[in-house]
Amino acid sequence: MMPNKGGIVDAGALPSAQYTQQYIKDDILVSNIRPYFKKIWMADDDGGCSNDVLVFRADRGCDSTFLYYILANDAFFNYASATSKGTKMPRGDKTAIMQYKVPCFNYETQLRIGKLLRSIDDRIAVNKKINDNLAA
């Protein structure tokens, strides 16, 4: 996973662990090591991930995109960092993370918020591609 909400890159090697965590499309993956790096990704396909990654799945009545943006907010990463354990390579405290308060909106409002924020992110991605092309 890339820092600062940069998504993912293909793994350079297969993990040495015998088992990995499964995730499905629309799950939200958050790196649990050094939460201040703000590594988060919303799965666009099914797959497997390291056991150092937390996999969040929206319950019924919760929009995945809305949940992604709640967890991608700096307030969540600040909370995860403040409640983390360890100094050299801090890890998020899963018990504390599960206590993080998610705003309660009706499903239609969640859809509108998620759609709006996704459209802003899509526009930023297009502008980044244009800027990268201009630089080349």
mmCIF file of N, CA, C and O in Angstrom, residues 36-107:
data_model
loop_
_atom_site.group_PDB
_atom_site.id
_atom_site.type_symbol
_atom_site.label_atom_id
_atom_site.label_comp_id
_atom_site.label_asym_id
_atom_site.label_seq_id
_atom_site.Cartn_x
_atom_site.Cartn_y
_atom_site.Cartn_z
ATOM 1 N N TYR A 36 0.380 6.569 10.841
ATOM 2 C CA TYR A 36 0.628 7.940 10.390
ATOM 3 C C TYR A 36 1.006 8.012 8.916
ATOM 4 O O TYR A 36 1.002 9.080 8.314
ATOM 5 N N PHE A 37 1.297 6.862 8.274
ATOM 6 C CA PHE A 37 1.561 6.850 6.830
ATOM 7 C C PHE A 37 0.273 6.966 6.004
ATOM 8 O O PHE A 37 0.327 7.148 4.796
ATOM 9 N N LYS A 38 -0.878 6.809 6.639
ATOM 10 C CA LYS A 38 -2.184 6.980 5.994
ATOM 11 C C LYS A 38 -2.344 6.094 4.753
ATOM 12 O O LYS A 38 -2.686 6.550 3.669
ATOM 13 N N LYS A 39 -2.113 4.798 4.944
ATOM 14 C CA LYS A 39 -2.256 3.843 3.840
ATOM 15 C C LYS A 39 -3.649 3.250 3.869
ATOM 16 O O LYS A 39 -4.019 2.531 4.800
ATOM 17 N N ILE A 40 -4.424 3.559 2.833
ATOM 18 C CA ILE A 40 -5.805 3.089 2.739
ATOM 19 C C ILE A 40 -6.141 2.859 1.272
ATOM 20 O O ILE A 40 -5.615 3.544 0.385
ATOM 21 N N TRP A 41 -7.022 1.898 1.026
ATOM 22 C CA TRP A 41 -7.440 1.591 -0.346
ATOM 23 C C TRP A 41 -8.806 0.936 -0.306
ATOM 24 O O TRP A 41 -9.077 0.101 0.555
ATOM 25 N N MET A 42 -9.652 1.314 -1.254
ATOM 26 C CA MET A 42 -10.946 0.651 -1.417
ATOM 27 C C MET A 42 -10.794 -0.364 -2.543
ATOM 28 O O MET A 42 -10.459 0.006 -3.676
ATOM 29 N N ALA A 43 -11.004 -1.645 -2.212
ATOM 30 C CA ALA A 43 -10.755 -2.732 -3.156
ATOM 31 C C ALA A 43 -11.645 -2.618 -4.389
ATOM 32 O O ALA A 43 -12.852 -2.442 -4.280
ATOM 33 N N ASP A 44 -11.015 -2.740 -5.558
ATOM 34 C CA ASP A 44 -11.766 -2.729 -6.804
ATOM 35 C C ASP A 44 -11.915 -4.140 -7.374
ATOM 36 O O ASP A 44 -12.435 -4.330 -8.468
ATOM 37 N N ASP A 45 -11.464 -5.139 -6.606
ATOM 38 C CA ASP A 45 -11.542 -6.536 -7.011
ATOM 39 C C ASP A 45 -11.377 -7.398 -5.752
ATOM 40 O O ASP A 45 -11.065 -6.881 -4.687
ATOM 41 N N ASP A 46 -11.567 -8.693 -5.871
ATOM 42 C CA ASP A 46 -11.344 -9.609 -4.759
ATOM 43 C C ASP A 46 -9.861 -9.972 -4.691
ATOM 44 O O ASP A 46 -9.170 -9.944 -5.716
ATOM 45 N N GLY A 47 -9.378 -10.310 -3.508
ATOM 46 C CA GLY A 47 -7.979 -10.708 -3.388
ATOM 47 C C GLY A 47 -7.611 -11.083 -1.975
ATOM 48 O O GLY A 47 -8.467 -11.361 -1.137
ATOM 49 N N GLY A 48 -6.307 -11.073 -1.726
ATOM 50 C CA GLY A 48 -5.776 -11.386 -0.409
ATOM 51 C C GLY A 48 -4.751 -10.343 -0.019
ATOM 52 O O GLY A 48 -4.155 -9.687 -0.874
ATOM 53 N N CYS A 49 -4.552 -10.174 1.274
ATOM 54 C CA CYS A 49 -3.626 -9.150 1.747
ATOM 55 C C CYS A 49 -2.872 -9.642 2.972
ATOM 56 O O CYS A 49 -3.222 -10.640 3.584
ATOM 57 N N SER A 50 -1.863 -8.892 3.320
ATOM 58 C CA SER A 50 -1.048 -9.167 4.494
ATOM 59 C C SER A 50 -1.899 -9.153 5.757
ATOM 60 O O SER A 50 -2.907 -8.452 5.840
ATOM 61 N N ASN A 51 -1.447 -9.890 6.760
ATOM 62 C CA ASN A 51 -2.139 -9.884 8.042
ATOM 63 C C ASN A 51 -1.915 -8.582 8.803
ATOM 64 O O ASN A 51 -2.521 -8.371 9.846
ATOM 65 N N ASP A 52 -1.036 -7.714 8.297
ATOM 66 C CA ASP A 52 -0.814 -6.393 8.885
ATOM 67 C C ASP A 52 -1.760 -5.348 8.309
ATOM 68 O O ASP A 52 -1.579 -4.159 8.526
ATOM 69 N N VAL A 53 -2.746 -5.805 7.553
ATOM 70 C CA VAL A 53 -3.737 -4.913 6.955
ATOM 71 C C VAL A 53 -5.095 -5.220 7.585
ATOM 72 O O VAL A 53 -5.481 -6.381 7.709
ATOM 73 N N LEU A 54 -5.791 -4.167 7.987
ATOM 74 C CA LEU A 54 -7.148 -4.327 8.516
ATOM 75 C C LEU A 54 -8.124 -4.258 7.354
ATOM 76 O O LEU A 54 -8.019 -3.376 6.496
ATOM 77 N N VAL A 55 -9.070 -5.183 7.315
ATOM 78 C CA VAL A 55 -10.075 -5.216 6.253
ATOM 79 C C VAL A 55 -11.411 -4.823 6.855
ATOM 80 O O VAL A 55 -11.913 -5.482 7.767
ATOM 81 N N PHE A 56 -11.975 -3.723 6.363
ATOM 82 C CA PHE A 56 -13.268 -3.241 6.830
ATOM 83 C C PHE A 56 -14.310 -3.531 5.760
ATOM 84 O O PHE A 56 -14.074 -3.280 4.573
ATOM 85 N N ARG A 57 -15.452 -4.036 6.180
ATOM 86 C CA ARG A 57 -16.563 -4.309 5.264
ATOM 87 C C ARG A 57 -17.792 -3.609 5.823
ATOM 88 O O ARG A 57 -18.140 -3.769 6.983
ATOM 89 N N ALA A 58 -18.441 -2.819 4.974
ATOM 90 C CA ALA A 58 -19.627 -2.078 5.402
ATOM 91 C C ALA A 58 -20.769 -3.041 5.708
ATOM 92 O O ALA A 58 -21.031 -3.973 4.948
ATOM 93 N N ASP A 59 -21.422 -2.814 6.823
ATOM 94 C CA ASP A 59 -22.621 -3.573 7.177
ATOM 95 C C ASP A 59 -23.785 -3.139 6.301
ATOM 96 O O ASP A 59 -23.727 -2.108 5.623
ATOM 97 N N ARG A 60 -24.858 -3.893 6.355
ATOM 98 C CA ARG A 60 -26.069 -3.516 5.655
ATOM 99 C C ARG A 60 -26.508 -2.155 6.189
ATOM 100 O O ARG A 60 -26.455 -1.895 7.388
ATOM 101 N N GLY A 61 -26.893 -1.274 5.297
ATOM 102 C CA GLY A 61 -27.314 0.063 5.692
ATOM 103 C C GLY A 61 -26.179 1.061 5.735
ATOM 104 O O GLY A 61 -26.385 2.225 6.068
ATOM 105 N N CYS A 62 -24.972 0.606 5.399
ATOM 106 C CA CYS A 62 -23.806 1.496 5.353
ATOM 107 C C CYS A 62 -23.188 1.400 3.963
ATOM 108 O O CYS A 62 -22.887 0.307 3.486
ATOM 109 N N ASP A 63 -23.018 2.533 3.321
ATOM 110 C CA ASP A 63 -22.437 2.576 1.986
ATOM 111 C C ASP A 63 -20.915 2.452 2.082
ATOM 112 O O ASP A 63 -20.278 3.159 2.868
ATOM 113 N N SER A 64 -20.326 1.568 1.288
ATOM 114 C CA SER A 64 -18.876 1.337 1.310
ATOM 115 C C SER A 64 -18.084 2.594 0.974
ATOM 116 O O SER A 64 -17.048 2.867 1.585
ATOM 117 N N THR A 65 -18.554 3.345 0.002
ATOM 118 C CA THR A 65 -17.839 4.561 -0.390
ATOM 119 C C THR A 65 -17.860 5.581 0.741
ATOM 120 O O THR A 65 -16.845 6.216 1.047
ATOM 121 N N PHE A 66 -19.002 5.722 1.397
ATOM 122 C CA PHE A 66 -19.111 6.623 2.545
ATOM 123 C C PHE A 66 -18.148 6.177 3.647
ATOM 124 O O PHE A 66 -17.396 6.995 4.199
ATOM 125 N N LEU A 67 -18.129 4.871 3.950
ATOM 126 C CA LEU A 67 -17.238 4.353 4.978
ATOM 127 C C LEU A 67 -15.780 4.598 4.606
ATOM 128 O O LEU A 67 -14.967 4.980 5.452
ATOM 129 N N TYR A 68 -15.451 4.417 3.335
ATOM 130 C CA TYR A 68 -14.079 4.688 2.879
ATOM 131 C C TYR A 68 -13.678 6.126 3.213
ATOM 132 O O TYR A 68 -12.593 6.365 3.754
ATOM 133 N N TYR A 69 -14.541 7.067 2.896
ATOM 134 C CA TYR A 69 -14.182 8.474 3.126
ATOM 135 C C TYR A 69 -14.129 8.824 4.612
ATOM 136 O O TYR A 69 -13.342 9.681 5.006
ATOM 137 N N ILE A 70 -14.913 8.162 5.430
ATOM 138 C CA ILE A 70 -14.805 8.363 6.883
ATOM 139 C C ILE A 70 -13.432 7.889 7.353
ATOM 140 O O ILE A 70 -12.742 8.570 8.120
ATOM 141 N N LEU A 71 -13.009 6.706 6.879
ATOM 142 C CA LEU A 71 -11.731 6.145 7.300
ATOM 143 C C LEU A 71 -10.540 6.830 6.626
ATOM 144 O O LEU A 71 -9.428 6.814 7.173
ATOM 145 N N ALA A 72 -10.743 7.424 5.466
ATOM 146 C CA ALA A 72 -9.655 8.122 4.777
ATOM 147 C C ALA A 72 -9.419 9.520 5.354
ATOM 148 O O ALA A 72 -8.410 10.157 5.052
ATOM 149 N N ASN A 73 -10.328 9.966 6.200
ATOM 150 C CA ASN A 73 -10.197 11.281 6.808
ATOM 151 C C ASN A 73 -8.992 11.300 7.753
ATOM 152 O O ASN A 73 -8.731 10.328 8.461
ATOM 153 N N ASP A 74 -8.281 12.417 7.777
ATOM 154 C CA ASP A 74 -7.121 12.539 8.668
ATOM 155 C C ASP A 74 -7.490 12.318 10.129
ATOM 156 O O ASP A 74 -6.660 11.842 10.913
ATOM 157 N N ALA A 75 -8.720 12.636 10.504
ATOM 158 C CA ALA A 75 -9.144 12.440 11.895
ATOM 159 C C ALA A 75 -9.039 10.963 12.285
ATOM 160 O O ALA A 75 -8.642 10.645 13.407
ATOM 161 N N PHE A 76 -9.377 10.054 11.375
ATOM 162 C CA PHE A 76 -9.261 8.628 11.671
ATOM 163 C C PHE A 76 -7.800 8.239 11.861
ATOM 164 O O PHE A 76 -7.454 7.527 12.806
ATOM 165 N N PHE A 77 -6.925 8.696 10.970
ATOM 166 C CA PHE A 77 -5.513 8.339 11.081
ATOM 167 C C PHE A 77 -4.874 8.965 12.320
ATOM 168 O O PHE A 77 -4.009 8.352 12.956
ATOM 169 N N ASN A 78 -5.289 10.163 12.683
ATOM 170 C CA ASN A 78 -4.800 10.772 13.923
ATOM 171 C C ASN A 78 -5.229 9.938 15.128
ATOM 172 O O ASN A 78 -4.447 9.716 16.055
ATOM 173 N N TYR A 79 -6.473 9.480 15.110
ATOM 174 C CA TYR A 79 -6.992 8.628 16.182
ATOM 175 C C TYR A 79 -6.212 7.309 16.235
ATOM 176 O O TYR A 79 -5.794 6.867 17.313
ATOM 177 N N ALA A 80 -6.031 6.686 15.077
ATOM 178 C CA ALA A 80 -5.311 5.408 15.029
ATOM 179 C C ALA A 80 -3.870 5.582 15.503
ATOM 180 O O ALA A 80 -3.338 4.717 16.209
ATOM 181 N N SER A 81 -3.243 6.692 15.162
ATOM 182 C CA SER A 81 -1.873 6.956 15.604
ATOM 183 C C SER A 81 -1.818 7.209 17.110
ATOM 184 O O SER A 81 -0.924 6.718 17.803
ATOM 185 N N ALA A 82 -2.773 7.979 17.614
ATOM 186 C CA ALA A 82 -2.796 8.313 19.040
ATOM 187 C C ALA A 82 -3.048 7.083 19.912
ATOM 188 O O ALA A 82 -2.579 7.018 21.044
ATOM 189 N N THR A 83 -3.776 6.110 19.393
ATOM 190 C CA THR A 83 -4.100 4.912 20.174
ATOM 191 C C THR A 83 -3.206 3.721 19.821
ATOM 192 O O THR A 83 -3.422 2.620 20.319
ATOM 193 N N SER A 84 -2.199 3.938 18.961
ATOM 194 C CA SER A 84 -1.334 2.838 18.528
ATOM 195 C C SER A 84 -0.419 2.374 19.647
ATOM 196 O O SER A 84 -0.210 3.070 20.643
ATOM 197 N N LYS A 85 0.151 1.188 19.444
ATOM 198 C CA LYS A 85 1.046 0.581 20.424
ATOM 199 C C LYS A 85 2.420 0.381 19.792
ATOM 200 O O LYS A 85 2.512 -0.027 18.635
ATOM 201 N N GLY A 86 3.462 0.662 20.555
ATOM 202 C CA GLY A 86 4.827 0.489 20.072
ATOM 203 C C GLY A 86 5.433 1.815 19.672
ATOM 204 O O GLY A 86 4.729 2.802 19.437
ATOM 205 N N THR A 87 6.775 1.841 19.587
ATOM 206 C CA THR A 87 7.464 3.086 19.242
ATOM 207 C C THR A 87 8.224 2.984 17.926
ATOM 208 O O THR A 87 8.098 3.846 17.076
ATOM 209 N N LYS A 88 9.018 1.936 17.744
ATOM 210 C CA LYS A 88 9.811 1.821 16.517
ATOM 211 C C LYS A 88 8.925 1.591 15.294
ATOM 212 O O LYS A 88 9.086 2.230 14.267
ATOM 213 N N MET A 89 8.003 0.662 15.420
ATOM 214 C CA MET A 89 7.068 0.374 14.334
ATOM 215 C C MET A 89 5.673 0.241 14.941
ATOM 216 O O MET A 89 5.152 -0.857 15.108
ATOM 217 N N PRO A 90 5.046 1.404 15.282
ATOM 218 C CA PRO A 90 3.749 1.336 15.972
ATOM 219 C C PRO A 90 2.675 0.648 15.138
ATOM 220 O O PRO A 90 2.644 0.775 13.918
ATOM 221 N N ARG A 91 1.818 -0.070 15.834
ATOM 222 C CA ARG A 91 0.686 -0.758 15.204
ATOM 223 C C ARG A 91 -0.590 -0.221 15.818
ATOM 224 O O ARG A 91 -0.652 0.040 17.010
ATOM 225 N N GLY A 92 -1.601 -0.092 14.963
ATOM 226 C CA GLY A 92 -2.892 0.358 15.452
ATOM 227 C C GLY A 92 -3.460 -0.630 16.449
ATOM 228 O O GLY A 92 -3.286 -1.839 16.306
ATOM 229 N N ASP A 93 -4.112 -0.126 17.451
ATOM 230 C CA ASP A 93 -4.774 -0.952 18.457
ATOM 231 C C ASP A 93 -6.157 -1.304 17.913
ATOM 232 O O ASP A 93 -7.041 -0.453 17.834
ATOM 233 N N LYS A 94 -6.342 -2.567 17.540
ATOM 234 C CA LYS A 94 -7.596 -2.988 16.902
ATOM 235 C C LYS A 94 -8.810 -2.719 17.790
ATOM 236 O O LYS A 94 -9.858 -2.316 17.298
ATOM 237 N N THR A 95 -8.654 -2.919 19.095
ATOM 238 C CA THR A 95 -9.770 -2.667 20.009
ATOM 239 C C THR A 95 -10.152 -1.197 19.983
ATOM 240 O O THR A 95 -11.336 -0.848 19.903
ATOM 241 N N ALA A 96 -9.166 -0.317 20.027
ATOM 242 C CA ALA A 96 -9.438 1.130 19.989
ATOM 243 C C ALA A 96 -10.014 1.538 18.636
ATOM 244 O O ALA A 96 -10.954 2.341 18.569
ATOM 245 N N ILE A 97 -9.476 0.978 17.560
ATOM 246 C CA ILE A 97 -9.961 1.328 16.222
ATOM 247 C C ILE A 97 -11.430 0.950 16.067
ATOM 248 O O ILE A 97 -12.210 1.691 15.466
ATOM 249 N N MET A 98 -11.819 -0.177 16.630
ATOM 250 C CA MET A 98 -13.214 -0.598 16.533
ATOM 251 C C MET A 98 -14.151 0.303 17.338
ATOM 252 O O MET A 98 -15.368 0.251 17.164
ATOM 253 N N GLN A 99 -13.589 1.141 18.205
ATOM 254 C CA GLN A 99 -14.391 2.095 18.980
ATOM 255 C C GLN A 99 -14.521 3.444 18.275
ATOM 256 O O GLN A 99 -15.200 4.339 18.768
ATOM 257 N N TYR A 100 -13.869 3.595 17.104
ATOM 258 C CA TYR A 100 -13.919 4.856 16.375
ATOM 259 C C TYR A 100 -15.366 5.156 15.970
ATOM 260 O O TYR A 100 -16.063 4.296 15.436
ATOM 261 N N LYS A 101 -15.807 6.353 16.232
ATOM 262 C CA LYS A 101 -17.196 6.742 15.970
ATOM 263 C C LYS A 101 -17.387 7.115 14.505
ATOM 264 O O LYS A 101 -16.706 7.998 13.989
ATOM 265 N N VAL A 102 -18.306 6.434 13.858
ATOM 266 C CA VAL A 102 -18.687 6.728 12.470
ATOM 267 C C VAL A 102 -19.999 7.497 12.511
ATOM 268 O O VAL A 102 -20.942 7.070 13.174
ATOM 269 N N PRO A 103 -20.056 8.635 11.819
ATOM 270 C CA PRO A 103 -21.304 9.412 11.827
ATOM 271 C C PRO A 103 -22.480 8.578 11.321
ATOM 272 O O PRO A 103 -22.332 7.752 10.426
ATOM 273 N N CYS A 104 -23.632 8.817 11.904
ATOM 274 C CA CYS A 104 -24.831 8.063 11.552
ATOM 275 C C CYS A 104 -25.726 8.920 10.653
ATOM 276 O O CYS A 104 -26.342 9.879 11.110
ATOM 277 N N PHE A 105 -25.743 8.585 9.372
ATOM 278 C CA PHE A 105 -26.626 9.238 8.406
ATOM 279 C C PHE A 105 -27.491 8.160 7.763
ATOM 280 O O PHE A 105 -27.075 7.007 7.681
ATOM 281 N N ASN A 106 -28.645 8.564 7.246
ATOM 282 C CA ASN A 106 -29.449 7.572 6.536
ATOM 283 C C ASN A 106 -28.720 7.176 5.255
ATOM 284 O O ASN A 106 -27.817 7.864 4.784
ATOM 285 N N TYR A 107 -29.127 6.044 4.698
ATOM 286 C CA TYR A 107 -28.414 5.466 3.556
ATOM 287 C C TYR A 107 -28.373 6.406 2.349
ATOM 288 O O TYR A 107 -27.337 6.530 1.697
#
